[in-house]
Every structure is written in C-alpha cells, then in structure tokens.
Coordinates of C-alpha atoms in Angstrom, one line a residue:
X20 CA 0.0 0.0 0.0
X21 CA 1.3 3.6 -0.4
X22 CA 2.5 5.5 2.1
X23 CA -0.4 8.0 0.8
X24 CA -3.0 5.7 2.0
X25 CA -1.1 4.4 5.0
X26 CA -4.0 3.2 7.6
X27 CA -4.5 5.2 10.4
X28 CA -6.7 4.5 13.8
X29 CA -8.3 7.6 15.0
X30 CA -9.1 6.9 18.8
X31 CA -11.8 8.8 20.9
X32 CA -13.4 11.2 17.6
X33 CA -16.2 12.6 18.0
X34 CA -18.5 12.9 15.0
X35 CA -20.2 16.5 14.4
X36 CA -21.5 16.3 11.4
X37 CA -23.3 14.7 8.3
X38 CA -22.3 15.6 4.8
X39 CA -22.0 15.0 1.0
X40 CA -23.1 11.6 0.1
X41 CA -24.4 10.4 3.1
X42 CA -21.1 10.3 5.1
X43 CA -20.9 11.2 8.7
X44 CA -18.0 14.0 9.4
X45 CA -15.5 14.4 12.4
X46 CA -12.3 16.5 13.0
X47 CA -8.8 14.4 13.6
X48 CA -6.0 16.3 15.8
X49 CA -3.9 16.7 13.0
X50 CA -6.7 19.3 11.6
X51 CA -7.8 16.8 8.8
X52 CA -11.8 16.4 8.1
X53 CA -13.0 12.5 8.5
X54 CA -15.6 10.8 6.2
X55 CA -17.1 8.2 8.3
X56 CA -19.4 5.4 6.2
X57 CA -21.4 4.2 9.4
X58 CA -21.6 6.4 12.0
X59 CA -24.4 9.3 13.4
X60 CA -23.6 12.7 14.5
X61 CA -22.9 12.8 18.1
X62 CA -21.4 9.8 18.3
X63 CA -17.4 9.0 19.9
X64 CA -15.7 6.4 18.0
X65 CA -12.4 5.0 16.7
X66 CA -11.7 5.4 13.5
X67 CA -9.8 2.9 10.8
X68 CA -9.0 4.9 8.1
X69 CA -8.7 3.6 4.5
X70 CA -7.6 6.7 2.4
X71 CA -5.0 9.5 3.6
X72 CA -5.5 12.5 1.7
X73 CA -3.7 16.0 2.5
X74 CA -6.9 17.9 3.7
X75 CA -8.6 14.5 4.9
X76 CA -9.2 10.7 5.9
X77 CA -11.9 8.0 4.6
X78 CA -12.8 5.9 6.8
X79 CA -15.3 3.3 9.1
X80 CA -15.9 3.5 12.5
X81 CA -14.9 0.0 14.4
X82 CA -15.8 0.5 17.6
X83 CA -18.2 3.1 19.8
X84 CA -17.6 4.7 23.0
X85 CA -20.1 7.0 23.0
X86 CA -23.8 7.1 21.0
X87 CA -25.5 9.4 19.9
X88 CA -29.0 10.1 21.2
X89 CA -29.5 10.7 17.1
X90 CA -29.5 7.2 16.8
X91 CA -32.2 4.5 15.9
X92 CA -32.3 0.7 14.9
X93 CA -32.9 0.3 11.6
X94 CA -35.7 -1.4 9.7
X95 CA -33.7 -3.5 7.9
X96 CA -31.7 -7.1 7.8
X97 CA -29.1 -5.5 5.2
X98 CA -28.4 -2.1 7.0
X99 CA -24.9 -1.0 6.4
X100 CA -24.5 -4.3 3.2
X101 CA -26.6 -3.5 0.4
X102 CA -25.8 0.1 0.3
X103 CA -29.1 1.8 0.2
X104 CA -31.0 3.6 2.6
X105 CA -28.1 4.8 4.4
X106 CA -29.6 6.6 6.7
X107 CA -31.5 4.1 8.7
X108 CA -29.6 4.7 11.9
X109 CA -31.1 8.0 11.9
X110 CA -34.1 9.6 13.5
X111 CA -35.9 10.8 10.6
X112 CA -36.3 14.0 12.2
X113 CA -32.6 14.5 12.3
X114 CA -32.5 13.3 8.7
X115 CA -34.8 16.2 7.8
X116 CA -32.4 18.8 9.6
X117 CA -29.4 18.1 7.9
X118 CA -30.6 17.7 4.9
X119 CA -32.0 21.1 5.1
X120 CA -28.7 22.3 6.0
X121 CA -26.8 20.8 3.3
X122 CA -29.4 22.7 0.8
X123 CA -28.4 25.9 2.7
X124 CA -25.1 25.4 3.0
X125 CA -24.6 24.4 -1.2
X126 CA -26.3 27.6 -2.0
X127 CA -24.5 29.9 0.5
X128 CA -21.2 28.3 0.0
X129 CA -20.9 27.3 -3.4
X130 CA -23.4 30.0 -5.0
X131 CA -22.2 32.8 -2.6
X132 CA -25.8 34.3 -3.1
X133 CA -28.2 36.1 -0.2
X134 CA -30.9 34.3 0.6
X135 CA -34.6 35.0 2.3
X136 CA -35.6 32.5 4.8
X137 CA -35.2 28.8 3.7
X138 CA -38.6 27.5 4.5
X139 CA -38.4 24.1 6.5
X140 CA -37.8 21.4 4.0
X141 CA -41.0 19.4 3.5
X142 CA -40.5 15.7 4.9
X143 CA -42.2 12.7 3.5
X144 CA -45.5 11.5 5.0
X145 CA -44.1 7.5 4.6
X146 CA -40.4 6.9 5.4
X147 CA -40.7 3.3 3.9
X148 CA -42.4 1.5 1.1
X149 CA -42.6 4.8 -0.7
X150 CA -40.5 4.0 -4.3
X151 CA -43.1 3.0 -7.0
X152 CA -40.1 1.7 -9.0
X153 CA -37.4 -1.0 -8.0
X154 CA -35.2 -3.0 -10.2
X155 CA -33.6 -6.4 -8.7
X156 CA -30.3 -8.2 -10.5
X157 CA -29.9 -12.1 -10.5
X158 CA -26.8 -13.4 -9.8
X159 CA -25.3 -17.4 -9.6
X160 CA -22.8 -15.9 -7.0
X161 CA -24.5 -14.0 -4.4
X162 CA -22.7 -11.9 -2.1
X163 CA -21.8 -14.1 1.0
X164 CA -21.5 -11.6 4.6
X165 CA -18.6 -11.9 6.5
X166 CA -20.3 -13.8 9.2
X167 CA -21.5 -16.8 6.6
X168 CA -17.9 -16.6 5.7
X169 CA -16.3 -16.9 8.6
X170 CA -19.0 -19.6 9.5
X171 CA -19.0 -23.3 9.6
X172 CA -22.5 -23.2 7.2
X173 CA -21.9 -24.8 4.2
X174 CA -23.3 -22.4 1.8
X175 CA -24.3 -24.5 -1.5
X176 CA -27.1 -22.9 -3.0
X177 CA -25.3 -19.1 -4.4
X178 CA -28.3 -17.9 -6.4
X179 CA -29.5 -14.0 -5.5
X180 CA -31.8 -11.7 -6.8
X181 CA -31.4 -8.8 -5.1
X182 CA -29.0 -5.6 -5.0
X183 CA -25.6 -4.7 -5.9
X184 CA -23.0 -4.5 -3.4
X185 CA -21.9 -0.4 -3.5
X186 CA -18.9 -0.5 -6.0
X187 CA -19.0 -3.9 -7.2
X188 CA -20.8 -4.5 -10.4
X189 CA -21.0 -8.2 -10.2
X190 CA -21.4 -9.0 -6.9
X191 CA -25.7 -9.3 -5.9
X192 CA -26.5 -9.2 -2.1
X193 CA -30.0 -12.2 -1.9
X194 CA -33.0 -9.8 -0.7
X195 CA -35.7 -11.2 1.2
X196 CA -37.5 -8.5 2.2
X197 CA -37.0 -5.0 0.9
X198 CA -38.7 -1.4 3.1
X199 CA -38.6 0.6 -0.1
X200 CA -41.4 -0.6 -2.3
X201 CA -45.0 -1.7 -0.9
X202 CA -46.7 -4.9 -1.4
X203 CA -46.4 -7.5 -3.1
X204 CA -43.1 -6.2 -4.4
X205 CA -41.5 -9.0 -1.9
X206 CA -43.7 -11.3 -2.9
X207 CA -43.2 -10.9 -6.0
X208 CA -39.3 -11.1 -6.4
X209 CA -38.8 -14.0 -3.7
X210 CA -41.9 -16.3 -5.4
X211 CA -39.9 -15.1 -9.0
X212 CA -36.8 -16.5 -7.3
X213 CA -38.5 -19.9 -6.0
X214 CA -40.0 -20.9 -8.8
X215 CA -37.3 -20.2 -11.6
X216 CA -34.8 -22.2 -9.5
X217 CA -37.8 -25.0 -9.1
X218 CA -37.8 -24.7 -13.4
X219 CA -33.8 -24.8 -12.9
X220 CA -33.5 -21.7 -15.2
X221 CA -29.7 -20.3 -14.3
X222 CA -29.4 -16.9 -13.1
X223 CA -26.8 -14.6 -14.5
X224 CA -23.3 -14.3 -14.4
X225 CA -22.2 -10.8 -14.8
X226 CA -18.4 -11.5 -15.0
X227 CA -18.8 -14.7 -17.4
X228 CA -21.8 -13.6 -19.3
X229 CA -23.3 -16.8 -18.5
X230 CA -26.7 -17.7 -17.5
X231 CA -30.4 -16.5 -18.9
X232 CA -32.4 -14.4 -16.3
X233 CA -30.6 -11.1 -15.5
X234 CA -32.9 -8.6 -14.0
X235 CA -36.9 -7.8 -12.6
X236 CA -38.3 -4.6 -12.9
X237 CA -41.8 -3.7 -10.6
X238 CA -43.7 -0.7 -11.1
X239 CA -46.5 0.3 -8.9
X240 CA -48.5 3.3 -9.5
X241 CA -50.4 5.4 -6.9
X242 CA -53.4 4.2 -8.7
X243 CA -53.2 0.4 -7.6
X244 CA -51.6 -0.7 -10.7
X245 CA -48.5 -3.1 -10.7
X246 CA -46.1 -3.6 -13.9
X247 CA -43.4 -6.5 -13.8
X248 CA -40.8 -6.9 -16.1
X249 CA -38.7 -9.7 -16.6
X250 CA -35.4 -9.4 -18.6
X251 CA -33.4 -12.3 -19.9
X252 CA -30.1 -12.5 -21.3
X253 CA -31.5 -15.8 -24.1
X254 CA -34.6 -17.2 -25.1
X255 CA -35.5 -20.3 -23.4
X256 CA -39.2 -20.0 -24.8
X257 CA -40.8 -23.2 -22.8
X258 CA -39.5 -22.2 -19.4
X259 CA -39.9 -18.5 -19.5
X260 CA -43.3 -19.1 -20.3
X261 CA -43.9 -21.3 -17.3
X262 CA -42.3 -18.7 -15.2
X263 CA -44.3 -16.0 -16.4
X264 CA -47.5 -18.3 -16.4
X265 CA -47.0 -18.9 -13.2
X266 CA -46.4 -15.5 -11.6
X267 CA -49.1 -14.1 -13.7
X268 CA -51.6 -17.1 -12.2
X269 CA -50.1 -16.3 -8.5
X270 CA -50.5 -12.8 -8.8
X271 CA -54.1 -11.5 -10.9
X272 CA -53.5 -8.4 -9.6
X273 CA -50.8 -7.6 -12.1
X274 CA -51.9 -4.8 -14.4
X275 CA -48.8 -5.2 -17.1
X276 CA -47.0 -8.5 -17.6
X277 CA -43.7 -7.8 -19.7
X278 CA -40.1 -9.3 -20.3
X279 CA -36.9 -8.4 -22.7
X280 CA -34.4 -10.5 -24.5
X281 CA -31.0 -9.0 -23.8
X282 CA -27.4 -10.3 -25.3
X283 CA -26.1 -7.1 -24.8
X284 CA -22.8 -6.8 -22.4
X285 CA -25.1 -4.3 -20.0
X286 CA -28.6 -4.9 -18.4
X287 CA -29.7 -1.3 -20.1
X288 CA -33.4 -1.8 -21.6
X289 CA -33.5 1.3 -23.4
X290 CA -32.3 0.4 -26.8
X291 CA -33.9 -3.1 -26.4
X292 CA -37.5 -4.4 -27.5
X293 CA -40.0 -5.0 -24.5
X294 CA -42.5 -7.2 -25.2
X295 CA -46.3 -7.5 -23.3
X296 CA -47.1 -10.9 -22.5
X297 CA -49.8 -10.4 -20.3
X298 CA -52.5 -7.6 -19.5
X299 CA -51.2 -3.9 -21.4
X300 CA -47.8 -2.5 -21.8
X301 CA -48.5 0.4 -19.8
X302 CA -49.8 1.4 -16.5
X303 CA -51.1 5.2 -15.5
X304 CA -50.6 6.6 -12.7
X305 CA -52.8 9.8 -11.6
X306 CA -52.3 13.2 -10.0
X307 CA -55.4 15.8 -9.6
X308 CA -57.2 13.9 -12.1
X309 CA -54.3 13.8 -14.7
X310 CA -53.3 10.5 -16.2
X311 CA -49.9 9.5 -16.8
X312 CA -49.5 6.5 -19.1
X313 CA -46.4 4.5 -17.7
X314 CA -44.1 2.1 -20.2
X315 CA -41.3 -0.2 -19.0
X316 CA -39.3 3.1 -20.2
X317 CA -41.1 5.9 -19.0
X318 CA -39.3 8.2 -16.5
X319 CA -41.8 9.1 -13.4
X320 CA -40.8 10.6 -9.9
X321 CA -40.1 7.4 -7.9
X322 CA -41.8 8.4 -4.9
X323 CA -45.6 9.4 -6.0
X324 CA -47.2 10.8 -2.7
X325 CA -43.9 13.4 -2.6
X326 CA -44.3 14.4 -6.0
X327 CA -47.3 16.1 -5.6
X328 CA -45.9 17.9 -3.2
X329 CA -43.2 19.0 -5.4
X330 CA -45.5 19.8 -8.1
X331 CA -47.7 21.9 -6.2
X332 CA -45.0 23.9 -4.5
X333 CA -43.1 24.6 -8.2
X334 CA -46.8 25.6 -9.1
X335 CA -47.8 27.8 -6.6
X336 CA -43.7 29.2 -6.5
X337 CA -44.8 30.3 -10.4
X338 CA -47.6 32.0 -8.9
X339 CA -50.0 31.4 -12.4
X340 CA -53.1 33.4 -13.1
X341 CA -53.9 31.9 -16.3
X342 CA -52.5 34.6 -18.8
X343 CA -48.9 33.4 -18.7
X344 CA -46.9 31.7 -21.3
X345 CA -44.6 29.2 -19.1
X346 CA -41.6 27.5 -20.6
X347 CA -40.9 23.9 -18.9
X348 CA -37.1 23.3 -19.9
X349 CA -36.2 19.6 -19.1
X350 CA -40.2 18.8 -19.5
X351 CA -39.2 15.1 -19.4
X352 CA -42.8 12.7 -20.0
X353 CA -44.5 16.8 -19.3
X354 CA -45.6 15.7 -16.0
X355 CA -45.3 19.7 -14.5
X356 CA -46.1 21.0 -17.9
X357 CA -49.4 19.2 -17.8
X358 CA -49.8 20.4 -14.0
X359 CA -49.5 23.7 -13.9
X360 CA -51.3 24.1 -17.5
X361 CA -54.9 24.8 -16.4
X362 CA -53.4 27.7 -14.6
X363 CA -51.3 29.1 -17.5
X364 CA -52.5 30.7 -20.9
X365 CA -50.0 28.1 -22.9
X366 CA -46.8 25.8 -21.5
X367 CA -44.0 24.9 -23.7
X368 CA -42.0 21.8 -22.9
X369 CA -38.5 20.7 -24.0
X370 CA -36.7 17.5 -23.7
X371 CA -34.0 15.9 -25.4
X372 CA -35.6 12.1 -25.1
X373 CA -38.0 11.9 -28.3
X374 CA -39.9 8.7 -26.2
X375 CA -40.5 11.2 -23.4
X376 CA -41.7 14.0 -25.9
X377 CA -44.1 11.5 -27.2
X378 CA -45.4 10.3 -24.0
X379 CA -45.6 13.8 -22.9
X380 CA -48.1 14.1 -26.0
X381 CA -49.9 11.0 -25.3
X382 CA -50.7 12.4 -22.2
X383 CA -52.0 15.7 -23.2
X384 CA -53.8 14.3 -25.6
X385 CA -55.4 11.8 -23.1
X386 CA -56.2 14.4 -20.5
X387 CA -57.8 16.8 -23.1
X388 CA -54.9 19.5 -22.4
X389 CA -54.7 21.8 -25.6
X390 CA -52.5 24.8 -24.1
X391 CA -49.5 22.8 -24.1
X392 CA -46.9 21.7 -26.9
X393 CA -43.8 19.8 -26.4
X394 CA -40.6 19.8 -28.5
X395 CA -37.5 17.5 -28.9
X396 CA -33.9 18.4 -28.8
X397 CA -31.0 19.1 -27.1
X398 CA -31.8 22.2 -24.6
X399 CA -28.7 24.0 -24.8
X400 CA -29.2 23.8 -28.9
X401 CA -33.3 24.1 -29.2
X402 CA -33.5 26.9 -26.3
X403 CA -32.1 29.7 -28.4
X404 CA -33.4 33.1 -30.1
X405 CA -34.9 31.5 -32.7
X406 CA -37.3 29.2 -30.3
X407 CA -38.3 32.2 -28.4
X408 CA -38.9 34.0 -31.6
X409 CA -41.5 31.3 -32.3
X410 CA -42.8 30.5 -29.2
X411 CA -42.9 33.9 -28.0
X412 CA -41.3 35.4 -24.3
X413 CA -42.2 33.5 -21.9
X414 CA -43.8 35.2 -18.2
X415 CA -42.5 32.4 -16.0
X416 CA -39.6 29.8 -16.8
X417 CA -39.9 25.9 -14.9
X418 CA -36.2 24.0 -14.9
X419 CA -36.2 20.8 -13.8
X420 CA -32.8 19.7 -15.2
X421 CA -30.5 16.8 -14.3
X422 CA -28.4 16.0 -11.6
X423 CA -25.6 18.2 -13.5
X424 CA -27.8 20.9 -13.6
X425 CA -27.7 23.4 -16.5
X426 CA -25.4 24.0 -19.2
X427 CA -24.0 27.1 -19.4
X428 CA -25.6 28.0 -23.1
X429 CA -28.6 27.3 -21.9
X430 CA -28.1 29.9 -18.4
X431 CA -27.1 32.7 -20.9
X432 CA -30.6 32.4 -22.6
X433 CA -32.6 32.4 -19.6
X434 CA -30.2 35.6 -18.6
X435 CA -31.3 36.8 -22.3
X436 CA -34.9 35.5 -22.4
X437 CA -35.5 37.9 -18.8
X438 CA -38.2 36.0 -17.9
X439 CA -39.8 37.7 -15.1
X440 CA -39.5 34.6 -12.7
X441 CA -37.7 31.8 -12.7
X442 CA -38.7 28.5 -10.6
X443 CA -36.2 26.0 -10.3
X444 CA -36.9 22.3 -9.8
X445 CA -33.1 20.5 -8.5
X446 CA -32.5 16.7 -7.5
X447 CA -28.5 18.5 -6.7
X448 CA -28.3 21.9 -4.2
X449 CA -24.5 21.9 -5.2
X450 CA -25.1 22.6 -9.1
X451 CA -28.1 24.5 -8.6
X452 CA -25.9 26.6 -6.5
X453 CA -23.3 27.1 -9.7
X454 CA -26.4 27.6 -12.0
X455 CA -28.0 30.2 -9.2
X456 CA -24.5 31.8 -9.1
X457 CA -24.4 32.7 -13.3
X458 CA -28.0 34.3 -12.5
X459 CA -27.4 36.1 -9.8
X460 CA -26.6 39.7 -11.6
X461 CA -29.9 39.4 -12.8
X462 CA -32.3 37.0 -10.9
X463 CA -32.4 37.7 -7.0
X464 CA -33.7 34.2 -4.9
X465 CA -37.3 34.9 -3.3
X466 CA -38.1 31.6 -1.9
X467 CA -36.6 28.6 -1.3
X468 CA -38.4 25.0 -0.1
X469 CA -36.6 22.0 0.3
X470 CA -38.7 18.4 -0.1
X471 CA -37.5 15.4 0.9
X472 CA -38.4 12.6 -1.9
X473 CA -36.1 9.4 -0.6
X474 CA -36.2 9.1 3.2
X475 CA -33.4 7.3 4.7
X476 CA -31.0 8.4 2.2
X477 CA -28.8 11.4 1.9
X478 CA -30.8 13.0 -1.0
X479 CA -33.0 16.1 -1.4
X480 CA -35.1 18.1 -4.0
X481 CA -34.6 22.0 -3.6
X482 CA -36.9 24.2 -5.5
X483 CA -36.2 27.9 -5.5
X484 CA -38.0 31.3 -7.2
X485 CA -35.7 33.2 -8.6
X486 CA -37.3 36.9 -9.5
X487 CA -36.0 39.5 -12.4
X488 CA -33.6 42.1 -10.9
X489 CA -35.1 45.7 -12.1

C-alpha cells in the first residue's frame, strides 16, 4: 500500500457532522476532516482509516464509546450491506435537519448568493415502502457476509436476486424483504426467485456472461396498478413461459406483464424491445385527475405521494393566473407542464428524449390538455433566439434539469430570455448553486423549499423562485 494511504486509527473522535453523500464528518488532531461510512452525529468512535489525503481521511468506525442520542435501529436485515437507505440509523427527524442544512449550506457556500428564509424542508408522510419503481439483479454468485464466511455453514445454494454490493458490479447481495417498495413487491421477487430455480432456469453471471435471467423490474402506481418486467439474457421460450405463467396465475392483480431479451454486455433496456405478454404494456398513474400513461421506459418521480408535493409547491412558487406563457425546460414525460397548464394561458415543454416528448403528447392528448406543446432536442441547442422568436417570451420559466444541472448556453438564454420569474426544480443543491450563481446579476432568490423525496438516504429536492432584478 502507499504510504499515501497508509491506515491510520483515530481513537476517541467525535463525529459533528453529516455531509456529502451520506457520510458522517468528524475533526482528527492533525486538523484533517474525516468521512465516516457508518456512524451518526454525536457519536465517539475509533476510527480505521482507508484513504489518507492532505486535507482529509476516509474511513469506518470500528468501535463506539459513546452514542449518539440521534440514533435509531434500523428497519432492515441488510443495514450497512446493500448500500441503500443509508440513513436508517437516523431519526428521521434528524434526517430532515441536515438535509435542510446541506441545501443551505450548497447555496451559501458554493453559489455565494443572499438568501430570504429557507422554508423548513418538507418531509415525506411514509419513510418506507414509498419508491413505485425498483429493479432487482440475478446473480449465480450471491454476495456471501462476512459472518456466513467466517461460519462453519456450508453455503451450496449461491443464487441472488437482489441488489448490488456499493462498487462492485458483479457481486448481488439475496434480498428477502426490501422497506422501499409496498406490497407485493417482496412477494413478488422472492416467489420469482423460488420458482425459476424449481424450473432450474440459471441466473446470471455478470463476470462470465453466462446464465439466462438477468434482472426484474416492478412498477406500482399510486393508482393500484403493478407492472413487472422480466429481462433475460437468451430465449428459453418453454421455461420462460412457465415462469411468467405462473407468476401471472399467482399474482391476478398484475396490471402489465412484460419481459426483454438482452445479449447485450449491460442490463440497459433502453435500446432493447419489451414485449407484453400479459394484460397492457402500460400502466397510469394519476395526480389531480391527470393520467400518466407509464411504459417499462417511461421516466416518473419514484416516490408518487412526494411528488405532488413538489409539483404543487413549483406551481404555486410560479404563482400562475392563467395569462402566462410558461416554458418547462427539461419537461421530461411533461408531467409539470401538464400540472400547472390549467393555470397558465400556454406551457411549452423541452426535452431531449423523443420517447418522453411522445409520452408527454400522449398524455395531453389523453387528458384533453390543448395549451401545451412539447418539442424535442438538445436544450442547450433548441432553447435559443430563434425558439423564443417562435414561441414567443415567456412570463414564467420551470427548470427541472438533471443531476448536472444546467449547461452554461442554456443559463445565458434564460439571462437573455429575462423572464420575469424563474422557478427552479433540483435533485442536486451543489449545481443548482453554480447555476444560481451565473443568475445572480440578474435574478435575485425569493423563496426557497426544500422536499424530501427518498427518506433514509442522503438526498433532497430543492426548489427555489428566482425573481427578475429591475
């Protein structure tokens, strides 16, 4: 090892903080900061460090003196193994405050703009069984914890189907019961699991690209409707169709019955044909009397219940009176576009997906909304002078972009554009404060309202009005 990452034990540290990513933060002597991967503010640990850097350590706490009264037991069997949900050993309302405080401190820090009161961020009504989306890998291998290696068990049957192991592609962690998605999602995946191994259909091997079933895919919509979709790496036509037979006999209630052949190197359905073997391709789900028509492809908010909440706060943040023209950059499926549209005079959408433009017309269509049109391209090259010149200037711009926020072109147009507000939709606090930053000469920040969309993880949605400097 070199001497850069040399291991160090830090005795007797107290942690103060939670930070980027989910890590918990402490202070060594030496003045260093210290990433901890399972510890809780207020806690007093030792320390084993894995990575020496010259401003700070990485590192896992591996034994407590001291706990902090922050602390809970978590919900679930594979706490601290699978990854997710690292957050669990956390008082939800101690969750809540700091991620409210990163959100502050991104856009202070980073974006070095004033800023009114942050409202209190808005926390989630369920803490589990909220995602209406989860997506489970087979594996002939299954990750094996260190207790059932250091055991005397005899561990002969390695089949998983379940989650990756944080950093290791091809290693699954075997789920039994998962606190993210509501029932029957565990139902579902552990009766998939029993009865392809009864059919002796072999699960993948990532590494050796061996094996035929690769991943499952559930959907469940706020609406009570349930899509599964099975992916295989080869066609073994008799027994998939006893598999999907069966769980289609077990389970009535499913709404969309669906499964992909996949040679390709990476699980990726995107580029690959999905084909309906039971019930519809699609399921809807439903907000305010909208309809959303959901593919095996579509993009939708994982958590349903929460974005609503978003929704309503970006709407009443673009404070509509029904004679505005409203731009919705990033429009994705036109999910906001379609929500805030009976409160604007027209909404313009733009996405660079052309599946998600065509959804997003589908829907309007279906939900009899004739004020809004959507357009394909990439933003930073469709939202120019000559798409304003066509669509006209818009009263109120909605930006919802991706985790990497905006690209710079597409800031200087909304500088140019000067719409009067601005609301901004972000799933990151640190780029929206870089993207608040380039506005700041000419948007000032009137509101911000943090939403919490993924309890027990380290992740937050930040929505902010920005208003036109005179």
């Amino acid at each position: 090892m070199s001497r850069r990452n040399k291991r160090v034990v830090l005795e007797n540290i107290e942690v103060i903080d939670a930070g980027a990513k989910g890590k918990a933060v402490a202070k060594a002597e030496d003045g260093r900061v210290v990433f901890i991967d399972n510890a809780v503010p207020g806690d007093v640990a030792t320390i084993q460090t894995h990575k020496k850097r010259k401003s700070y350590y990485e590192g896992k706490a591996i034994s407590f003196s001291k706990l902090s009264d922050k602390r809970v037991n978590p919900a679930c069997e594979y706490f601290g193994v699978c990854g997710g949900c690292k957050w669990q050993h956390m008082g939800y309302e101690h969750q809540l405050y700091y991620k409210q405080k990163e959100v502050e401190n991104n856009l202070r820090r980073l974006g070095h703009i004033e800023l009114p009161t942050v409202t209190p961020i808005l926390g989630a009504a369920e803490q589990y069984f909220y995602r209406n989306k989860m997506e489970f890998s087979f594996s002939d291998s299954k990750w094996l914890t260190l207790e059932q290696i250091q055991s005397d068990e005899v561990i002969e049957h390695r089949n998983a189907l379940g989650f990756h192991i944080p950093g290791m592609w091809d290693k699954i962690l075997d789920i039994n019961q998962c606190h993210l998605q509501r029932d029957p999602s565990n139902a579902i995946r552990n009766f998939v699991k029993k009865t392809a191994e009864e059919l002796d259909i072999a699960f993948f091997n990532t590494r050796n690209q061996t094996g035929i079933l690769r991943t499952l895919m559930i959907r469940t919509s706020s609406t009570g409707e349930l899509m599964v979709l099975l992916q295989l790496f080869s066609e073994v036509k008799e027994k998939r169709e006893q598999l999907l037979d069966a769980v289609y006999k077990t389970f009535p209630e499913i709404t969309s019955l669906q499964y992909v052949i996949n040679g390709k190197g990476n699980d990726t359905i995107y580029d690959q044909e999905v084909i309906c073997y039971k019930g519809r391709d699609h399921i809807f789900e439903e907000m305010e009397g909208l309809q959303f028509k959901i593919n095996a492809k579509s993009f939708y908010q994982t958590n349903s219940e929460q974005a609503y909440e978003l929704y309503k706060i970006t709407r009443e943040f673009a404070g509509l009176t029904g004679n505005e023209l409203v731009y919705d950059l990033y429009t994705g499926t036109g999910t906001i576009a379609q929500f805030v549209a009976k409160n604007a005079k027209k909404v313009v959408g733009v996405e660079a997906v052309p599946d998600a433009i065509t959804a997003a017309k589908e829907n309007a269509d279906r939900n009899g909304i004739e004020n809004a049109s959507f357009y394909v391209g990439d933003m930073k090259k469709v939202f120019n002078e000559e798409f304003v010149a066509t669509h006209g200037m818009a009263d109120v711009v909605i930006t919802d972009p991706p985790r990497d926020g905006m690209h710079k072109d597409v800031v200087e147009q909304l500088i140019a554009l000067g719409a009067p507000k601005i609301v901004y939709v972000s799933c990151n606090s640190a780029t929206q404060a870089r993207d608040l930053a380039l506005l700041d000469d000419h948007y000032r920040v009137t509101k911000v309202q943090p939403v919490d969309m993924f309890p027990q993880t380290h992740h937050v949605e930040n929505v902010v009005l920005l208003e036109k400097r005179n």
